[in-house]
Amino acid sequence: MSEAVLALAQAVRHGDRSARELTEERLAAIATAEPEVHAFNLVTADAARAEADEVDRRVAAGEDVGPLAGLPVALKDNICTRGVPTTCSSRILDGWRPPYDATVVTRLRSAGAVIVGKTNLDEFAMGSSTENSAFGPTRNPHDPSRVPGGSSGGSAAAVAAGFVPMALGSDTGGSIRQPAALCGVVGVKPTYGVVSRYGLVAFASSLDQIGPLTGSVADAAALLEVVAGHDPEDSTSLAEPAPTVTSVLGDGVDGMRVGVVAELIDGVAPDVAARVRQAADALSSAGARVDEASVPAAVHGLSAYYLIAPAEASSNLARYDGVRYGLRVEAPDITAMYTATRSAGFGSEVKRRIMLGTYALSAGYYDAYYGQAQRVRTLIIRSFDAAYARFDALLAPTTPTTAFALGAKTADPLAMYLTDVCTVPSSLAGHPAMSVPFGSGDDGMPVGVQVLAPARGEAVMFRVGAALEALAPGPTGVDAVRSRREAVR
Amino acid sequence: MAGRITRADVVHVATLARLELTEEELDRYVDQLGAVLEHAADVAALDTSGVPPTAHPLPMENVLREDVARPSLDRDEVLREAPDTDGTRFRVPRILGEEP
């Protein structure tokens, strides 16, 4: 699949295929299956056709249009697109048209990509199932009775369903990796600061990162190299160029030290744990030195995350006050207007996180909860540092189970939060991590194996990811969806 | 370690967050926030004396740039998205107790 996608871009670059033709193919795929999947909040078909025609015009004029020439790309609907609605799947931003493009959008266009639409998410990226959307849930293309994961569930489903070869999502505590695992696609959360957050609607600013969701590791590498690299518009952007990852994919894992994180494999479903063990054995047979690793403080990751992320969210979401953009509910004075607007505009999970975060930051509780969570964050970083003194990369499950049924966890927020237990530790540390499809669970649904690496360790992470992909049992991505759906029929 | 969150706490926090909650929402949040904070008790109970807090995952210095004027967002494009304006500025309801 991977060579196929990047070969398509090469064919467009050389004038052998047209961007318009690729775009029409994907728009036709969307028209067929989107009513069932609901991956998109908005399909920008006419704009996509115009962008594709512009790529074709530039190719005809002899210009080099870039490494993603003519490739249709979908954007999570919390990434700003100038003049095109960006809703964050929230009533409070319904209809808002940003006055600027996110840096990743500018870079995608410069690389020749064609943007086909905005994908569904849990409201403001708060959730793990894409059920907390003001516009209705997205469904898992492998089995429409199940969730696609979240919060980048629309982007993951769009890739798995074959609507687009690649998409961007955002990951705060696992929101790229978890849906990638549940939909059987590749998902990458880069090192904090590798990809500019300019134009990404903020949820928890010290954790948020944009990253790729694709059908293959090679596609993710190509997409990451396009969107990554220093951006003066984001003061937290690392002052260095994009990591080099496409050229290392074939380097293998011979002699590499890989640790299986004991604390993250403990307690996950047996079929998921078995796949992680199988992945470790496969890497070992490919020449890696695999051993058990311990990251003791990782067990506190979930608790620390669900204090820090809501605290940052409660502050970031103070801007939705009915004054400058989005919804306003009229009231006689400004305080009543703020309260009426926010109460009507936010959904229940967003209100819950704002409440949790405001509580964790309020007088009397600040040190016991927020301050303490920040100190635990330090312990988690130290714990990882000790592990990375022994290992080049770590292996873990991405999720505790395969995709669950729609509605299964909506009444119990803590049960939903627990699905992030394997992904939050590297988020708190600011480290890169990726999910690679690796076979299926007892229910035939995809399993993702997570590769973790130290800060700026993208190259080693992609080497392990590429090796895992080559060793994975059975079909992945769009092919896996097709074979499963045929088997069900 | 703080005690279990009460209904009065939830009412207070909603006021701070500028949210108006129904009675039913209040009841639900007392239970749900209580469950999450109970789960966080392991973190609250850890001995972290001498451990510095991490607010940001990677060490970063202040980021400065030359003080040179650059184009900003287009005013009309920004105001077009606002709920109410006078054509050049955002318009809001009265902010103090005075008569309009």
Coordinates of C-alpha atoms in Angstrom, one line a residue:
Chain A
M1 CA 0.0 0.0 0.0
S2 CA 2.8 2.4 1.0
E3 CA 4.7 2.3 -2.2
A4 CA 1.4 2.5 -4.0
V5 CA 0.5 5.8 -2.3
L6 CA 3.9 7.5 -2.7
A7 CA 4.2 6.1 -6.2
L8 CA 1.0 7.9 -7.0
A9 CA 2.5 11.2 -6.0
Q10 CA 5.5 10.4 -8.1
A11 CA 3.2 9.6 -11.1
V12 CA 1.5 13.0 -10.6
R13 CA 4.8 14.8 -10.4
H14 CA 5.9 13.2 -13.7
G15 CA 2.5 13.9 -15.3
D16 CA 1.6 10.2 -15.7
R17 CA -1.4 10.5 -13.4
S18 CA -3.5 13.6 -12.8
A19 CA -4.2 15.0 -9.3
R20 CA -7.8 15.7 -10.5
E21 CA -8.2 12.0 -11.3
L22 CA -6.9 10.9 -7.9
T23 CA -9.2 13.4 -6.2
E24 CA -12.3 12.2 -8.1
E25 CA -11.5 8.6 -7.1
R26 CA -11.4 9.5 -3.4
L27 CA -14.5 11.7 -3.7
A28 CA -16.3 8.8 -5.3
A29 CA -15.2 6.5 -2.4
I30 CA -16.4 9.0 0.1
A31 CA -19.8 9.4 -1.7
T32 CA -20.3 5.6 -1.5
A33 CA -19.5 4.8 2.2
E34 CA -19.5 8.1 4.1
P35 CA -23.2 7.9 5.0
E36 CA -22.3 4.7 7.1
V37 CA -18.9 5.8 8.5
H38 CA -19.5 9.5 9.1
A39 CA -15.8 10.3 9.1
F40 CA -16.2 13.9 7.9
N41 CA -17.8 17.0 9.4
L42 CA -17.2 18.6 6.0
V43 CA -16.2 17.4 2.6
T44 CA -14.8 20.3 0.5
A45 CA -15.3 18.6 -2.9
D46 CA -15.3 21.8 -5.0
A47 CA -12.2 23.3 -3.3
A48 CA -10.4 19.9 -3.6
R49 CA -11.2 19.8 -7.3
A50 CA -9.8 23.3 -7.7
E51 CA -6.7 22.5 -5.7
A52 CA -6.1 19.3 -7.8
D53 CA -6.5 21.3 -11.0
E54 CA -4.0 23.8 -9.7
V55 CA -1.5 20.9 -9.0
D56 CA -2.0 19.6 -12.5
R57 CA -1.6 23.1 -14.0
R58 CA 1.7 23.5 -12.1
V59 CA 3.0 20.1 -13.3
A60 CA 2.1 21.0 -16.9
A61 CA 4.0 24.2 -16.4
G62 CA 7.1 22.2 -15.4
E63 CA 7.0 23.1 -11.7
D64 CA 8.1 20.6 -9.0
V65 CA 4.9 20.4 -6.9
G66 CA 6.4 18.4 -4.0
P67 CA 6.5 15.0 -2.4
L68 CA 2.8 14.7 -1.8
A69 CA 1.8 15.8 -5.3
G70 CA -1.9 15.3 -5.9
L71 CA -2.5 13.1 -2.8
P72 CA -5.9 13.7 -1.1
V73 CA -5.5 14.5 2.6
A74 CA -8.1 14.9 5.3
L75 CA -7.7 17.2 8.3
K76 CA -9.0 16.8 11.8
D77 CA -11.6 19.5 12.3
N78 CA -9.6 21.2 15.0
I79 CA -6.9 22.3 12.5
C80 CA -7.7 25.8 11.1
T81 CA -8.4 26.3 7.5
R82 CA -8.8 29.9 6.3
G83 CA -12.4 30.6 5.2
V84 CA -13.4 27.0 5.7
P85 CA -15.5 26.1 8.7
T86 CA -13.5 24.6 11.7
T87 CA -15.8 23.4 14.3
C88 CA -13.9 21.1 16.7
S89 CA -17.2 19.2 16.6
S90 CA -18.6 21.8 19.0
R91 CA -21.8 23.8 18.8
I92 CA -19.8 26.7 20.2
L93 CA -17.7 27.0 17.0
D94 CA -20.4 25.8 14.5
G95 CA -20.0 27.8 11.4
W96 CA -16.8 29.6 12.4
R97 CA -14.4 30.3 9.5
P98 CA -10.9 30.9 10.7
P99 CA -9.1 34.0 9.3
Y100 CA -5.9 32.0 8.8
D101 CA -4.4 28.6 7.9
A102 CA -2.6 26.4 10.4
T103 CA 1.1 26.0 9.5
V104 CA 0.6 22.3 8.7
V105 CA -2.1 23.3 6.1
T106 CA 0.3 25.7 4.4
R107 CA 3.0 23.1 4.4
L108 CA 0.7 20.4 3.0
R109 CA -0.3 22.7 0.1
S110 CA 3.3 23.5 -0.6
A111 CA 4.0 19.8 -0.8
G112 CA 1.3 19.4 -3.5
A113 CA -1.3 17.7 -1.2
V114 CA -5.0 18.2 -2.0
I115 CA -7.2 18.9 1.1
V116 CA -10.6 17.1 0.8
G117 CA -12.2 17.9 4.1
K118 CA -12.4 18.2 7.8
T119 CA -12.8 15.0 9.9
N120 CA -15.0 14.4 12.9
L121 CA -13.6 14.3 16.5
D122 CA -14.6 14.2 20.1
E123 CA -15.5 17.8 20.9
F124 CA -12.3 19.8 21.3
A125 CA -10.4 16.5 21.1
M126 CA -11.8 15.4 24.5
G127 CA -12.6 11.8 24.3
S128 CA -11.5 8.3 23.2
S129 CA -14.4 7.2 20.9
T130 CA -15.5 10.1 18.7
E131 CA -18.9 9.8 20.3
N132 CA -18.6 13.2 22.0
S133 CA -19.2 15.0 18.8
A134 CA -22.0 17.6 18.4
F135 CA -22.5 16.2 14.9
G136 CA -22.9 12.5 15.8
P137 CA -20.4 9.6 16.2
T138 CA -18.0 8.2 13.6
R139 CA -18.2 4.5 13.1
N140 CA -15.4 2.0 12.8
P141 CA -15.1 0.9 9.1
H142 CA -14.2 -2.6 10.2
D143 CA -17.5 -2.9 12.0
P144 CA -20.0 -0.1 12.1
S145 CA -21.4 -1.2 15.5
R146 CA -18.1 -0.3 17.1
V147 CA -16.3 3.0 17.8
P148 CA -13.3 4.1 15.7
G149 CA -11.5 5.3 18.9
G150 CA -10.8 9.0 19.4
S151 CA -10.4 11.7 19.5
S152 CA -9.0 11.6 15.9
G153 CA -11.6 8.9 15.1
G154 CA -12.7 10.7 11.9
S155 CA -9.2 10.8 10.5
A156 CA -8.5 7.2 11.4
A157 CA -11.8 6.0 9.9
A158 CA -11.2 8.1 6.8
V159 CA -7.9 6.3 6.2
A160 CA -9.2 2.8 7.1
A161 CA -12.2 3.3 4.8
G162 CA -10.0 4.3 1.9
F163 CA -11.5 7.8 1.7
V164 CA -8.0 9.3 1.8
P165 CA -4.6 7.8 1.8
M166 CA -3.4 10.1 4.6
A167 CA -4.8 12.3 7.3
L168 CA -3.7 14.6 10.1
G169 CA -4.9 14.2 13.6
S170 CA -3.9 15.6 17.0
D171 CA -2.7 13.7 20.0
T172 CA -2.9 15.0 23.6
G173 CA -3.0 11.8 25.5
G174 CA -3.3 9.2 22.7
S175 CA -5.8 10.8 20.3
I176 CA -3.8 9.8 17.2
R177 CA -2.4 6.4 18.4
Q178 CA -5.6 5.0 20.0
P179 CA -7.9 5.5 17.0
A180 CA -5.1 4.3 14.6
A181 CA -4.9 1.1 16.7
L182 CA -8.7 0.5 16.7
C183 CA -9.0 1.2 13.0
G184 CA -5.9 -0.8 11.9
V185 CA -3.9 2.1 10.5
V186 CA -0.6 3.7 11.4
G187 CA -0.7 6.7 13.8
V188 CA 2.3 8.8 14.9
K189 CA 2.5 11.3 17.8
P190 CA 5.8 13.2 17.2
T191 CA 8.1 14.6 20.0
Y192 CA 6.4 17.6 21.5
G193 CA 7.5 20.6 19.5
V194 CA 8.4 18.8 16.3
V195 CA 5.2 19.8 14.5
S196 CA 3.9 23.4 14.8
R197 CA 0.8 23.9 16.8
Y198 CA 0.0 27.3 15.1
G199 CA -3.6 26.9 14.0
L200 CA -4.3 23.8 16.0
V201 CA -7.2 24.7 18.4
A202 CA -5.7 24.3 21.8
F203 CA -6.9 21.6 24.3
A204 CA -3.9 21.1 26.6
S205 CA -1.0 23.2 25.3
S206 CA 1.9 21.3 27.0
L207 CA 0.7 18.0 25.5
D208 CA -1.0 18.7 22.1
Q209 CA 0.8 17.6 19.0
I210 CA -0.3 17.2 15.4
G211 CA 0.7 14.0 13.6
P212 CA 0.0 11.6 10.7
L213 CA -2.6 8.8 10.3
T214 CA -1.8 6.7 7.3
G215 CA -2.1 3.3 5.7
S216 CA 1.6 2.6 6.1
V217 CA 4.7 3.5 8.0
A218 CA 6.3 4.9 4.8
D219 CA 3.4 7.2 4.2
A220 CA 3.5 8.4 7.8
A221 CA 7.2 9.2 7.4
A222 CA 6.6 11.1 4.2
L223 CA 3.8 13.1 5.7
L224 CA 5.7 13.8 8.9
E225 CA 8.7 15.2 7.0
V226 CA 6.3 17.6 5.2
V227 CA 4.5 19.0 8.2
A228 CA 7.4 19.0 10.8
G229 CA 10.2 21.5 11.4
H230 CA 10.6 24.8 13.1
D231 CA 7.9 27.4 12.9
P232 CA 8.5 30.9 14.2
E233 CA 4.7 31.2 14.7
D234 CA 4.8 28.6 17.5
S235 CA 7.0 29.6 20.4
T236 CA 7.1 25.9 21.6
S237 CA 8.3 24.7 18.2
L238 CA 11.7 23.1 18.4
A239 CA 14.4 25.2 16.7
E240 CA 15.4 22.4 14.4
P241 CA 14.5 21.0 11.0
A242 CA 12.1 18.1 10.5
P243 CA 13.4 14.7 11.6
T244 CA 14.8 12.5 8.9
V245 CA 12.7 9.4 8.8
T246 CA 12.0 8.4 5.2
S247 CA 15.6 7.4 4.6
V248 CA 15.9 5.1 7.7
L249 CA 12.9 2.8 7.0
G250 CA 14.9 0.0 5.5
D251 CA 17.7 0.1 8.1
G252 CA 16.3 -2.8 10.2
V253 CA 16.6 -3.5 13.9
D254 CA 19.7 -5.6 13.9
G255 CA 21.4 -5.1 17.3
M256 CA 18.9 -2.6 18.5
R257 CA 17.9 -2.8 22.1
V258 CA 14.1 -3.0 22.5
G259 CA 12.3 -3.2 25.8
V260 CA 8.7 -4.4 26.4
V261 CA 7.2 -2.2 29.1
A262 CA 6.0 -4.5 31.9
E263 CA 3.8 -1.8 33.5
L264 CA 1.9 -1.1 30.3
I265 CA 1.3 -4.7 29.2
D266 CA 0.0 -5.7 32.7
G267 CA -3.8 -5.6 32.8
V268 CA -4.5 -5.3 29.1
A269 CA -6.7 -7.9 27.4
P270 CA -5.0 -11.2 26.9
D271 CA -5.4 -11.2 23.1
V272 CA -3.8 -7.7 22.9
A273 CA -1.0 -8.7 25.2
A274 CA -0.4 -11.8 23.1
R275 CA 0.1 -9.6 20.0
V276 CA 2.6 -7.4 21.7
R277 CA 4.5 -10.4 22.8
Q278 CA 4.4 -11.8 19.3
A279 CA 5.6 -8.4 18.0
A280 CA 8.5 -8.5 20.4
D281 CA 9.4 -12.1 19.3
A282 CA 9.3 -11.0 15.7
L283 CA 11.7 -8.1 16.3
S284 CA 14.0 -10.5 18.2
S285 CA 14.0 -12.8 15.2
A286 CA 14.9 -9.8 13.0
G287 CA 18.0 -9.3 15.1
A288 CA 16.8 -6.9 17.9
R289 CA 18.0 -7.6 21.5
V290 CA 14.6 -7.7 23.2
D291 CA 14.1 -7.8 27.0
E292 CA 11.6 -6.8 29.6
A293 CA 11.7 -3.1 30.5
S294 CA 10.3 -1.3 33.6
V295 CA 8.9 2.2 33.7
P296 CA 7.5 2.1 37.3
A297 CA 6.1 5.7 37.3
A298 CA 4.1 5.0 34.2
V299 CA 1.4 3.5 36.4
H300 CA 0.6 7.0 37.7
G301 CA 0.3 8.4 34.1
L302 CA -3.4 8.2 33.8
S303 CA -4.1 10.0 37.1
A304 CA -1.6 12.7 36.4
Y305 CA -2.9 13.2 32.9
Y306 CA -6.5 13.5 34.0
L307 CA -5.5 16.4 36.3
I308 CA -3.0 18.2 34.0
A309 CA -5.0 18.0 30.7
P310 CA -8.3 19.2 32.2
A311 CA -6.4 22.0 34.1
E312 CA -4.9 23.3 30.9
A313 CA -8.2 22.8 29.1
S314 CA -10.1 24.8 31.6
S315 CA -7.7 27.7 31.0
N316 CA -7.6 27.3 27.2
L317 CA -11.4 27.1 26.8
A318 CA -11.9 30.3 28.7
R319 CA -11.7 32.0 25.3
Y320 CA -15.1 30.7 24.2
D321 CA -17.0 33.6 25.7
G322 CA -19.3 34.7 22.9
V323 CA -17.3 37.9 22.2
R324 CA -15.0 37.4 19.3
Y325 CA -16.2 34.3 17.4
G326 CA -18.6 31.4 17.5
L327 CA -21.8 31.2 19.4
R328 CA -23.3 34.0 21.5
V329 CA -26.4 33.5 23.6
E330 CA -27.7 37.1 24.3
A331 CA -28.2 38.1 27.9
P332 CA -28.6 41.5 29.7
D333 CA -25.0 41.8 31.0
I334 CA -21.7 40.3 30.0
T335 CA -21.3 37.8 32.8
A336 CA -24.8 36.3 32.1
M337 CA -23.9 36.3 28.4
Y338 CA -20.7 34.3 29.1
T339 CA -22.5 31.8 31.2
A340 CA -25.4 31.4 28.8
T341 CA -23.1 31.0 25.8
R342 CA -20.8 28.5 27.4
S343 CA -23.7 26.5 29.0
A344 CA -25.4 26.2 25.6
G345 CA -22.3 25.8 23.4
F346 CA -20.3 23.1 25.2
G347 CA -21.2 19.4 25.3
S348 CA -21.2 17.4 28.5
E349 CA -17.7 15.9 28.3
V350 CA -16.2 19.4 27.7
K351 CA -18.1 20.8 30.6
R352 CA -16.9 17.8 32.7
R353 CA -13.2 18.5 31.9
I354 CA -13.6 22.2 32.4
M355 CA -15.1 21.5 35.8
L356 CA -12.4 18.9 36.7
G357 CA -9.6 21.3 35.6
T358 CA -11.1 24.3 37.4
Y359 CA -11.4 22.3 40.6
A360 CA -7.8 21.0 40.3
L361 CA -6.6 24.6 39.9
S362 CA -8.9 26.2 42.6
A363 CA -7.7 27.6 45.9
G364 CA -7.1 24.8 48.4
Y365 CA -6.8 22.0 45.9
Y366 CA -4.1 23.4 43.5
D367 CA -1.1 21.8 45.3
A368 CA -2.8 18.5 46.2
Y369 CA -3.9 17.9 42.6
Y370 CA -2.4 20.1 39.9
G371 CA 1.0 20.7 41.7
Q372 CA 1.2 17.0 42.6
A373 CA 0.4 15.9 39.1
Q374 CA 3.2 18.1 37.7
R375 CA 5.7 16.5 40.2
V376 CA 4.5 13.1 39.1
R377 CA 5.2 14.2 35.5
T378 CA 8.8 14.7 36.5
L379 CA 8.9 11.2 38.0
I380 CA 7.5 9.7 34.8
I381 CA 10.2 11.5 32.7
R382 CA 12.9 10.2 35.1
S383 CA 11.4 6.7 34.9
F384 CA 11.6 6.8 31.1
D385 CA 15.1 8.2 31.2
A386 CA 16.3 5.2 33.2
A387 CA 14.6 2.8 30.8
Y388 CA 16.2 4.6 27.8
A389 CA 19.6 4.2 29.4
R390 CA 19.1 0.4 28.7
F391 CA 17.0 0.5 25.6
D392 CA 16.9 2.3 22.2
A393 CA 13.1 1.9 21.9
L394 CA 10.2 0.5 24.0
L395 CA 7.3 -1.6 23.0
A396 CA 3.8 -1.6 24.5
P397 CA 0.2 -2.1 23.6
T398 CA -1.5 1.0 22.2
T399 CA -4.9 0.2 23.8
P400 CA -6.1 -2.2 26.5
T401 CA -8.7 -3.8 24.2
T402 CA -9.7 -3.8 20.5
A403 CA -12.5 -1.4 19.4
F404 CA -15.5 -1.5 21.8
A405 CA -19.2 -1.1 20.9
L406 CA -20.8 2.3 20.4
G407 CA -22.4 3.4 23.7
A408 CA -20.4 0.9 25.8
K409 CA -18.6 3.6 27.8
T410 CA -20.5 6.8 27.3
A411 CA -22.2 6.6 30.7
D412 CA -19.0 6.1 32.7
P413 CA -16.3 8.8 32.0
L414 CA -13.7 7.0 34.1
A415 CA -14.1 3.8 32.1
M416 CA -13.6 5.9 28.9
Y417 CA -10.5 7.6 30.4
L418 CA -9.0 4.2 31.3
T419 CA -8.8 3.4 27.6
D420 CA -5.9 5.9 27.4
V421 CA -3.8 4.2 30.0
C422 CA -1.1 2.9 27.6
T423 CA -0.7 6.2 25.6
V424 CA -0.6 8.9 28.3
P425 CA 2.8 8.2 29.8
S426 CA 4.8 9.2 26.7
S427 CA 2.5 12.2 26.2
L428 CA 3.3 13.5 29.7
A429 CA 7.0 13.0 28.9
G430 CA 6.8 14.8 25.5
H431 CA 8.2 11.7 23.8
P432 CA 7.3 10.4 20.4
A433 CA 5.3 7.2 20.0
M434 CA 3.5 5.5 17.2
S435 CA 0.9 2.7 16.7
V436 CA 1.5 0.1 14.1
P437 CA -1.2 -2.4 13.1
F438 CA -0.1 -5.9 14.2
G439 CA -2.7 -8.6 13.5
S440 CA -6.1 -8.8 15.2
G441 CA -7.7 -9.7 18.5
D442 CA -10.0 -12.7 19.3
D443 CA -12.9 -10.7 17.8
G444 CA -11.1 -10.2 14.5
M445 CA -10.7 -6.5 15.1
P446 CA -7.3 -4.8 14.6
V447 CA -4.6 -4.6 17.3
G448 CA -2.1 -1.8 17.4
V449 CA 1.4 -2.2 18.9
Q450 CA 2.9 0.9 20.2
V451 CA 6.6 1.9 19.6
L452 CA 7.9 4.5 22.1
A453 CA 11.2 6.4 21.8
P454 CA 13.0 9.1 23.8
A455 CA 12.6 12.8 22.9
R456 CA 13.7 13.4 19.3
G457 CA 13.9 9.7 18.8
E458 CA 11.8 9.7 15.6
A459 CA 14.4 7.9 13.5
V460 CA 14.8 4.9 15.8
M461 CA 11.0 4.8 16.3
F462 CA 10.3 4.7 12.5
R463 CA 13.0 1.9 12.1
V464 CA 11.2 -0.2 14.6
G465 CA 7.8 0.7 13.2
A466 CA 8.8 -0.3 9.6
A467 CA 10.3 -3.6 10.9
L468 CA 7.0 -4.4 12.8
E469 CA 4.9 -3.5 9.7
A470 CA 7.0 -5.9 7.6
L471 CA 6.6 -8.7 10.2
A472 CA 2.9 -8.1 11.0
P473 CA 0.6 -11.1 10.4
G474 CA -2.3 -10.7 7.9
P475 CA -3.5 -7.7 5.9
T476 CA -3.5 -4.1 7.4
G477 CA -5.3 -0.8 6.7
V478 CA -7.8 -0.7 3.8
D479 CA -7.0 -4.3 2.8
A480 CA -7.9 -5.5 6.3
V481 CA -11.2 -3.7 6.2
R482 CA -12.0 -5.2 2.8
S483 CA -11.2 -8.8 3.9
R484 CA -13.1 -8.5 7.2
R485 CA -16.2 -7.0 5.5
E486 CA -16.1 -9.7 2.9
A487 CA -15.8 -12.4 5.7
V488 CA -18.8 -10.9 7.5
R489 CA -20.9 -11.0 4.4
Chain B
M1 CA -5.1 15.0 50.6
A2 CA -8.4 16.7 49.9
G3 CA -11.7 15.1 50.9
R4 CA -14.4 13.9 48.6
I5 CA -15.8 16.6 46.3
T6 CA -19.2 17.9 47.5
R7 CA -22.2 19.3 45.7
A8 CA -21.2 22.7 47.1
D9 CA -17.8 22.4 45.5
V10 CA -19.4 21.6 42.2
V11 CA -21.7 24.6 42.4
H12 CA -18.7 26.8 43.3
V13 CA -16.5 25.4 40.5
A14 CA -19.4 25.9 37.9
T15 CA -19.6 29.6 38.9
L16 CA -15.8 30.0 38.5
A17 CA -16.0 28.3 35.1
R18 CA -18.9 30.4 34.0
L19 CA -21.1 27.4 33.5
E20 CA -24.8 27.1 34.5
L21 CA -25.6 23.5 35.4
T22 CA -29.0 21.9 35.8
E23 CA -29.9 20.0 39.0
E24 CA -29.4 16.8 37.1
E25 CA -26.0 17.8 35.8
L26 CA -24.9 18.8 39.3
D27 CA -25.8 15.4 40.7
R28 CA -24.1 13.6 37.9
Y29 CA -20.9 15.7 38.2
V30 CA -20.7 15.2 41.9
D31 CA -20.5 11.4 41.2
Q32 CA -18.4 11.5 38.1
L33 CA -15.8 14.1 39.3
G34 CA -15.7 12.2 42.6
A35 CA -14.8 8.9 40.8
V36 CA -12.0 10.6 38.7
L37 CA -10.6 12.3 41.8
E38 CA -10.7 9.0 43.7
H39 CA -8.8 7.4 40.9
A40 CA -6.3 10.2 41.2
A41 CA -5.8 9.5 45.0
D42 CA -2.7 7.4 44.1
V43 CA -1.1 10.5 42.7
A44 CA -2.2 12.8 45.5
A45 CA -0.8 10.3 48.1
L46 CA 2.6 9.9 46.5
D47 CA 5.6 11.2 48.4
T48 CA 7.1 13.8 46.0
S49 CA 9.1 15.8 48.5
G50 CA 12.2 17.3 46.7
V51 CA 10.7 16.5 43.2
P52 CA 10.4 19.7 41.1
P53 CA 7.2 20.1 39.0
T54 CA 7.3 19.8 35.2
A55 CA 5.1 22.3 33.5
H56 CA 6.5 21.8 30.0
P57 CA 8.1 18.5 28.8
L58 CA 11.2 19.9 27.1
P59 CA 13.6 22.5 28.4
M60 CA 13.0 25.7 26.4
E61 CA 14.4 29.2 26.8
N62 CA 12.4 32.4 26.1
V63 CA 11.8 32.8 22.4
L64 CA 12.5 36.3 21.1
R65 CA 12.2 37.8 17.7
E66 CA 13.2 41.1 16.1
D67 CA 10.8 43.9 17.0
V68 CA 9.8 44.4 13.4
A69 CA 6.2 45.2 12.3
R70 CA 4.6 42.4 10.3
P71 CA 1.2 42.1 8.6
S72 CA -1.5 41.0 11.1
L73 CA -4.9 39.3 10.5
D74 CA -7.2 41.3 8.3
R75 CA -9.6 43.3 10.6
D76 CA -12.7 42.8 8.4
E77 CA -12.1 39.1 8.1
V78 CA -11.8 38.8 11.9
L79 CA -14.9 40.9 12.6
R80 CA -16.9 39.1 10.0
E81 CA -16.8 36.0 12.4
A82 CA -17.8 38.0 15.5
P83 CA -21.3 37.7 17.0
D84 CA -21.7 41.5 17.2
T85 CA -19.6 44.5 16.1
D86 CA -19.9 48.2 15.4
G87 CA -18.0 47.7 12.2
T88 CA -14.5 48.4 13.7
R89 CA -14.8 46.8 17.1
F90 CA -16.4 43.9 19.0
R91 CA -19.6 44.9 20.7
V92 CA -20.6 43.3 24.0
P93 CA -23.5 43.6 26.5
R94 CA -23.0 46.1 29.4
I95 CA -20.2 45.1 31.7
L96 CA -21.0 47.0 34.8
G97 CA -24.2 47.7 36.7
E98 CA -25.0 50.9 34.8
E99 CA -28.2 51.5 32.8
P100 CA -27.6 50.9 29.0

